[in-house]
PDB file of C-alpha atoms and ligand atoms in Angstrom:
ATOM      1  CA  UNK Q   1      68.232  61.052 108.062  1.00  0.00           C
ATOM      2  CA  UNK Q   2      69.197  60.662 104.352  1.00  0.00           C
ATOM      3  CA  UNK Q   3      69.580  64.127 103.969  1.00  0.00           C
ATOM      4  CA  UNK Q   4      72.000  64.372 106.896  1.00  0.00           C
ATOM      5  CA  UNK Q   5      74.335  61.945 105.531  1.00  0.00           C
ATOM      6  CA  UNK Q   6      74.253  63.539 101.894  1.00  0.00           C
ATOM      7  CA  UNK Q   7      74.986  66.880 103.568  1.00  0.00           C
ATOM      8  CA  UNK Q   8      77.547  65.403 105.731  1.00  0.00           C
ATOM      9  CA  UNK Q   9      79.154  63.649 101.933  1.00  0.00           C
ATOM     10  CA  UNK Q  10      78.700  67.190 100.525  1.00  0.00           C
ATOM     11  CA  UNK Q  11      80.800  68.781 103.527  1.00  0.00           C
ATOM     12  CA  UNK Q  12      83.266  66.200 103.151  1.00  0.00           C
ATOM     13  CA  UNK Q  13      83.514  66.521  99.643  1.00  0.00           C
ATOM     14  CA  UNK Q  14      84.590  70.452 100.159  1.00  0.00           C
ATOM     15  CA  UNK Q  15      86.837  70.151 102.674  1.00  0.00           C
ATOM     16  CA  UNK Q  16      89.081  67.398 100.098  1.00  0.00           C
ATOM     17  CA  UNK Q  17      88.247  69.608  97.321  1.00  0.00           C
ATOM     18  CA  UNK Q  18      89.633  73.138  99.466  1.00  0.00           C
ATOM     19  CA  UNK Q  19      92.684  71.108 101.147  1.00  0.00           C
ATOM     20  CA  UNK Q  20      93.868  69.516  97.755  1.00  0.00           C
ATOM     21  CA  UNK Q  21      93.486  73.402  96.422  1.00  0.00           C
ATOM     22  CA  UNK Q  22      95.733  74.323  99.447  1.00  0.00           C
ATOM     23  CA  UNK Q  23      98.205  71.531  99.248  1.00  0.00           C
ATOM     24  CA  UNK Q  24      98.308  72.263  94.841  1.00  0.00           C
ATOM     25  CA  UNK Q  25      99.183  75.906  95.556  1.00  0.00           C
ATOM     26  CA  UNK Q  26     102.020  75.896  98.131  1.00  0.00           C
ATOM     27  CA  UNK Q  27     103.827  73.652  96.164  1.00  0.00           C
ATOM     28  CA  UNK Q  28     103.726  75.354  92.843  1.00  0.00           C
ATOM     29  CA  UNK Q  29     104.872  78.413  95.121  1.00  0.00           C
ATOM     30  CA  UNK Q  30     107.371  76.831  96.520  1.00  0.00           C
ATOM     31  CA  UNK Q  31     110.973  78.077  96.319  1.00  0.00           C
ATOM     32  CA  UNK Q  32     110.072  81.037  94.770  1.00  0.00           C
ATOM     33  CA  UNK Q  33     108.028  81.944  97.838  1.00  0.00           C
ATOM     34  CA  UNK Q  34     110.914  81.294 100.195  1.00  0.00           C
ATOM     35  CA  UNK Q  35     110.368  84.136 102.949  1.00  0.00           C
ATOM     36  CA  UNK Q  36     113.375  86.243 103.503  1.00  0.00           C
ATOM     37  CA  UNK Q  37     114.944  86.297 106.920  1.00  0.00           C
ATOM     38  CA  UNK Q  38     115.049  90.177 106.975  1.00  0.00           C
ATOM     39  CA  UNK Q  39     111.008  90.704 106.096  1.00  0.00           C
ATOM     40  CA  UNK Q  40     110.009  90.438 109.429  1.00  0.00           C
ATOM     41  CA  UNK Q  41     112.237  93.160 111.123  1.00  0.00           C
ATOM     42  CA  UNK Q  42     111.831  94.993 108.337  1.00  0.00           C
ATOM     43  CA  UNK Q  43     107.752  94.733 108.043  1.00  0.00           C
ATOM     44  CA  UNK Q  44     107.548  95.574 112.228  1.00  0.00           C
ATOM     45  CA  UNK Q  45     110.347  98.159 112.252  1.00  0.00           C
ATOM     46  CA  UNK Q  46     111.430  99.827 109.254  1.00  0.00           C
ATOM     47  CA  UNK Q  47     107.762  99.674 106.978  1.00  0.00           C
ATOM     48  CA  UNK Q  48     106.875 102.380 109.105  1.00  0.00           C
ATOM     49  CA  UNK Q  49     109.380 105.177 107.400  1.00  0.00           C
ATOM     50  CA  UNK Q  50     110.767 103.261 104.666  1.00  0.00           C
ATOM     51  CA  UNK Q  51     107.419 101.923 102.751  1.00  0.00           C
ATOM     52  CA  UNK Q  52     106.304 105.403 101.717  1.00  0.00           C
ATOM     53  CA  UNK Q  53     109.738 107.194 102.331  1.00  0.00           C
ATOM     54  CA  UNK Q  54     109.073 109.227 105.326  1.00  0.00           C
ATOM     55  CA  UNK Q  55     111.036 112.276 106.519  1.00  0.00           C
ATOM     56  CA  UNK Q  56     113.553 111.546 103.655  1.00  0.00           C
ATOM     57  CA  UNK Q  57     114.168 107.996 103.816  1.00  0.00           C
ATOM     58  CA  UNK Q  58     114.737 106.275 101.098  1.00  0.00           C
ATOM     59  CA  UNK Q  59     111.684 104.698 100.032  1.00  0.00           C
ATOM     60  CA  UNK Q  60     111.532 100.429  99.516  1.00  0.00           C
ATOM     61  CA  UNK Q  61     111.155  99.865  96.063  1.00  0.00           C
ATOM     62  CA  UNK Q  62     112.686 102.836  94.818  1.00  0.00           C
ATOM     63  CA  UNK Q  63     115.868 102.059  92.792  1.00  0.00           C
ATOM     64  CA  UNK Q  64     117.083 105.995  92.163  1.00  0.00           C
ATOM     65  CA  UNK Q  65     116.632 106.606  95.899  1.00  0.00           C
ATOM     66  CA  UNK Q  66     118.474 102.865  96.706  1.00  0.00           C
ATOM     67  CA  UNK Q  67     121.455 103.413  94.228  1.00  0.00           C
ATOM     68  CA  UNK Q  68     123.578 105.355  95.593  1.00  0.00           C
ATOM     69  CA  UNK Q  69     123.170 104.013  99.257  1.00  0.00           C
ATOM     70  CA  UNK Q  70     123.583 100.499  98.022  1.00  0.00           C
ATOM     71  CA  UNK Q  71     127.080 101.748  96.632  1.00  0.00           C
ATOM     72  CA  UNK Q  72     128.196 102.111  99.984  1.00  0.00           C
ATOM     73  CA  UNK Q  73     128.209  98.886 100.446  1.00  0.00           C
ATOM     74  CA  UNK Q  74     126.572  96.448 102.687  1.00  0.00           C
ATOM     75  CA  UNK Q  75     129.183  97.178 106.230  1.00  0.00           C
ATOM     76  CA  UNK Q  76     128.652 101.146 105.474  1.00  0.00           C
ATOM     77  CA  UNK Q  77     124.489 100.847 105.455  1.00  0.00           C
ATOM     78  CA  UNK Q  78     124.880  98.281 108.683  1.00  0.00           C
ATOM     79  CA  UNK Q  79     126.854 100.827 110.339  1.00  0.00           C
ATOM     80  CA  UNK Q  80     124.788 103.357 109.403  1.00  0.00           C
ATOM     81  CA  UNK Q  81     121.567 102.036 110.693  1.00  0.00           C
ATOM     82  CA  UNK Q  82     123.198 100.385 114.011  1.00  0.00           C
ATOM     83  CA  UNK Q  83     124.062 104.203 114.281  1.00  0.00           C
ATOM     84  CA  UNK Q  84     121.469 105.835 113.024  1.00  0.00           C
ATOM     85  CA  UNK Q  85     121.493 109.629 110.937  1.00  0.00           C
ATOM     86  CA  UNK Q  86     119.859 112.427 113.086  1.00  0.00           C
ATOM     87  CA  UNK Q  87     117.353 113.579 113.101  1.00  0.00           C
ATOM     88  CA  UNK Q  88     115.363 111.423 109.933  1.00  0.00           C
ATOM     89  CA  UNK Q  89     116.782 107.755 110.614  1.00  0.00           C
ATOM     90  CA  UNK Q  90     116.941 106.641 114.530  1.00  0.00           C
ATOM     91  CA  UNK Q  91     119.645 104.368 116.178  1.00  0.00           C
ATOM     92  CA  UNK Q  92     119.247 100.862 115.251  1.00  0.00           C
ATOM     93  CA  UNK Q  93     115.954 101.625 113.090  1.00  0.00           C
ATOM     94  CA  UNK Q  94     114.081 101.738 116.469  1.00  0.00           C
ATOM     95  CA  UNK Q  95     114.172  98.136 116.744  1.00  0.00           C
ATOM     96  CA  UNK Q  96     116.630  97.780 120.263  1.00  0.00           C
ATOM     97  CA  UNK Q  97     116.009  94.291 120.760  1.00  0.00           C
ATOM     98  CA  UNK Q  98     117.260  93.518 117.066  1.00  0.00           C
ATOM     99  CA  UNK Q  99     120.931  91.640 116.865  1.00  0.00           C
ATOM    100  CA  UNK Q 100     122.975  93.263 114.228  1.00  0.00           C
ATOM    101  CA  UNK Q 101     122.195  90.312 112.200  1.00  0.00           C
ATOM    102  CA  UNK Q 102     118.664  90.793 111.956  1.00  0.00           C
ATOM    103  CA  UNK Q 103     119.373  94.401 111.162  1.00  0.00           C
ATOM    104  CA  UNK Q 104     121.616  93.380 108.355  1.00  0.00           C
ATOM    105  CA  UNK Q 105     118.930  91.053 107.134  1.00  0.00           C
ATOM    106  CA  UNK Q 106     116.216  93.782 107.299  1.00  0.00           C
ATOM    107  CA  UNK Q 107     118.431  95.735 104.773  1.00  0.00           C
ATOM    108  CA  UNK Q 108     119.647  93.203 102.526  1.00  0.00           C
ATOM    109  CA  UNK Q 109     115.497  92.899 102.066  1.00  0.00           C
ATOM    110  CA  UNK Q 110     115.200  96.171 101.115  1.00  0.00           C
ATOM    111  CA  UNK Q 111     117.955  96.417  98.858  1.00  0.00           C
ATOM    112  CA  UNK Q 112     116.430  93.219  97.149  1.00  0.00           C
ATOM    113  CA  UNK Q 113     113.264  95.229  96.891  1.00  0.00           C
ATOM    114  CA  UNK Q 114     114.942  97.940  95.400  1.00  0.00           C
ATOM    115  CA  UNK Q 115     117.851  97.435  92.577  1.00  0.00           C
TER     116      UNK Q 115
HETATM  117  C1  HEC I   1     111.526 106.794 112.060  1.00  0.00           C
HETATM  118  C2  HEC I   1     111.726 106.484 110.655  1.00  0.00           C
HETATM  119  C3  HEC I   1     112.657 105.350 110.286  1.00  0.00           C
HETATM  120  C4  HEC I   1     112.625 104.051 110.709  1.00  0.00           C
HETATM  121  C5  HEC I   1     111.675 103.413 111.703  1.00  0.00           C
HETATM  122  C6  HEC I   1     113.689 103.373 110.018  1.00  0.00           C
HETATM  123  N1  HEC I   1     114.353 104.239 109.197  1.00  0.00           N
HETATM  124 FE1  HEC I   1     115.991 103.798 108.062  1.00  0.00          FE
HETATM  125  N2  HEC I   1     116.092 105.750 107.445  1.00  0.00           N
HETATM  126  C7  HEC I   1     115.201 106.743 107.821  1.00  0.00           C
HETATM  127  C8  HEC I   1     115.609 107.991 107.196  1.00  0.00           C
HETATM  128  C9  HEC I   1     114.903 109.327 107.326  1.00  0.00           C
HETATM  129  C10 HEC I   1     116.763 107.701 106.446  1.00  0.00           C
HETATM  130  C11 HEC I   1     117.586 108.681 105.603  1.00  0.00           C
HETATM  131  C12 HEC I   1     118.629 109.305 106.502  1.00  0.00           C
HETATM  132  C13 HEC I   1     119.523 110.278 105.778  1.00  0.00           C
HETATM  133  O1  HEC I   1     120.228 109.854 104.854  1.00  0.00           O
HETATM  134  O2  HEC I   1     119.520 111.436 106.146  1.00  0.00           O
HETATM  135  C14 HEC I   1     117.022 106.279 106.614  1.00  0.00           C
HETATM  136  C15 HEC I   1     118.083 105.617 106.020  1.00  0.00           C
HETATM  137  C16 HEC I   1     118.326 104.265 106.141  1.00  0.00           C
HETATM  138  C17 HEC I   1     119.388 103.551 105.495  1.00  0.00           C
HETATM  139  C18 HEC I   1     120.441 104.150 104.567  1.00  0.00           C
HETATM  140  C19 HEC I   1     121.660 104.434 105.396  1.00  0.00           C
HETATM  141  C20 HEC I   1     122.794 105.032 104.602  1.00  0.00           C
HETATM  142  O3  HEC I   1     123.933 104.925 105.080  1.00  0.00           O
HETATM  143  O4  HEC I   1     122.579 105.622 103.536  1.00  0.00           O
HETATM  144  C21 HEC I   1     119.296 102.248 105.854  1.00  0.00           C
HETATM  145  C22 HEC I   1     120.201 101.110 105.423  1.00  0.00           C
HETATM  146  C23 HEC I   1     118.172 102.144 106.756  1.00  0.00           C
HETATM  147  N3  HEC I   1     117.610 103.383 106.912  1.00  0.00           N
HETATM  148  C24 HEC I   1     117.777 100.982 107.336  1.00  0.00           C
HETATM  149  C25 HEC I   1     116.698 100.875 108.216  1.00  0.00           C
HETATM  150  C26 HEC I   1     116.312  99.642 108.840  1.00  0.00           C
HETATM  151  C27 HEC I   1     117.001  98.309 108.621  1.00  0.00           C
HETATM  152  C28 HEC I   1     115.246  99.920 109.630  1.00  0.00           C
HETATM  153  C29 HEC I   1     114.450  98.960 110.499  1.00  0.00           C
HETATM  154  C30 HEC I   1     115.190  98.100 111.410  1.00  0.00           C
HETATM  155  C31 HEC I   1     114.972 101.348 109.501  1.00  0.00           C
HETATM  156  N4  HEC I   1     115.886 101.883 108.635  1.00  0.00           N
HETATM  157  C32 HEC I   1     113.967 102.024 110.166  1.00  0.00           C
HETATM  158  C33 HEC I   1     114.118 106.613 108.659  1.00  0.00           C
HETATM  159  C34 HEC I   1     113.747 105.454 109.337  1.00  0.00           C
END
């Protein structure tokens, strides 16, 4: 019986010692954390070609291969991808259900990821 209860103290104690942990950790990353609005179209849709730059596309991350499409501007690389450029970059980025917002967002995301 006395065993129980210390076991059941000793479970207790971990639990406050792993949710204090928890609670310490989200706030020292908050703000900086914040999530952008485009990373989830981008992580289901455009990872796919654009994480390791496949069939020319300009890989995330890569500021040479960003430049000069950034200098387009933001309304060119919208139109672009609402678009698309045969044969490498499809119509809308193959997501068809995605409002040209959360397009716009999914680019601004990786233009942050690459300049
Ligand atoms: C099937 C592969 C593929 C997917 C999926 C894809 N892309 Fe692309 N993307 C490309 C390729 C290839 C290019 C380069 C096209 C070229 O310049 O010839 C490109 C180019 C671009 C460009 C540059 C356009 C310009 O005018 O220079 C943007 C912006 C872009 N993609 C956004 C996206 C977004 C946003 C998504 C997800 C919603 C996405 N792409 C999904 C292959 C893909």
């Amino acid at each position: 019986m006395m065993k129980l209860k210390l076991i059941a103290s000793l479970v207790v104690v971990a639990l406050l010692g792993a949710c204090s942990e928890g609670a310490g950790g989200s706030a020292a990353a908050g703000g900086s954390a914040e999530v952008h609005p485009g990373e989830q179209t981008y992580t289901r849709f455009c990872f796919s070609c654009h994480a390791a730059g496949i069939a020319g596309a300009p890989r995330t991350g890569s500021v040479e291969q960003w430049a000069p499409r950034i200098a387009k501007g933001a309304d060119a690389l919208l139109r672009t991808t609402i678009d698309g450029i045969p044969p490498g970059m499809p119509a809308r980025g193959l997501c068809n259900q995605c409002s040209d917002q959360e397009l716009a967002d999914a680019i601004d995301f990786m233009v942050s990821k690459s300049r």
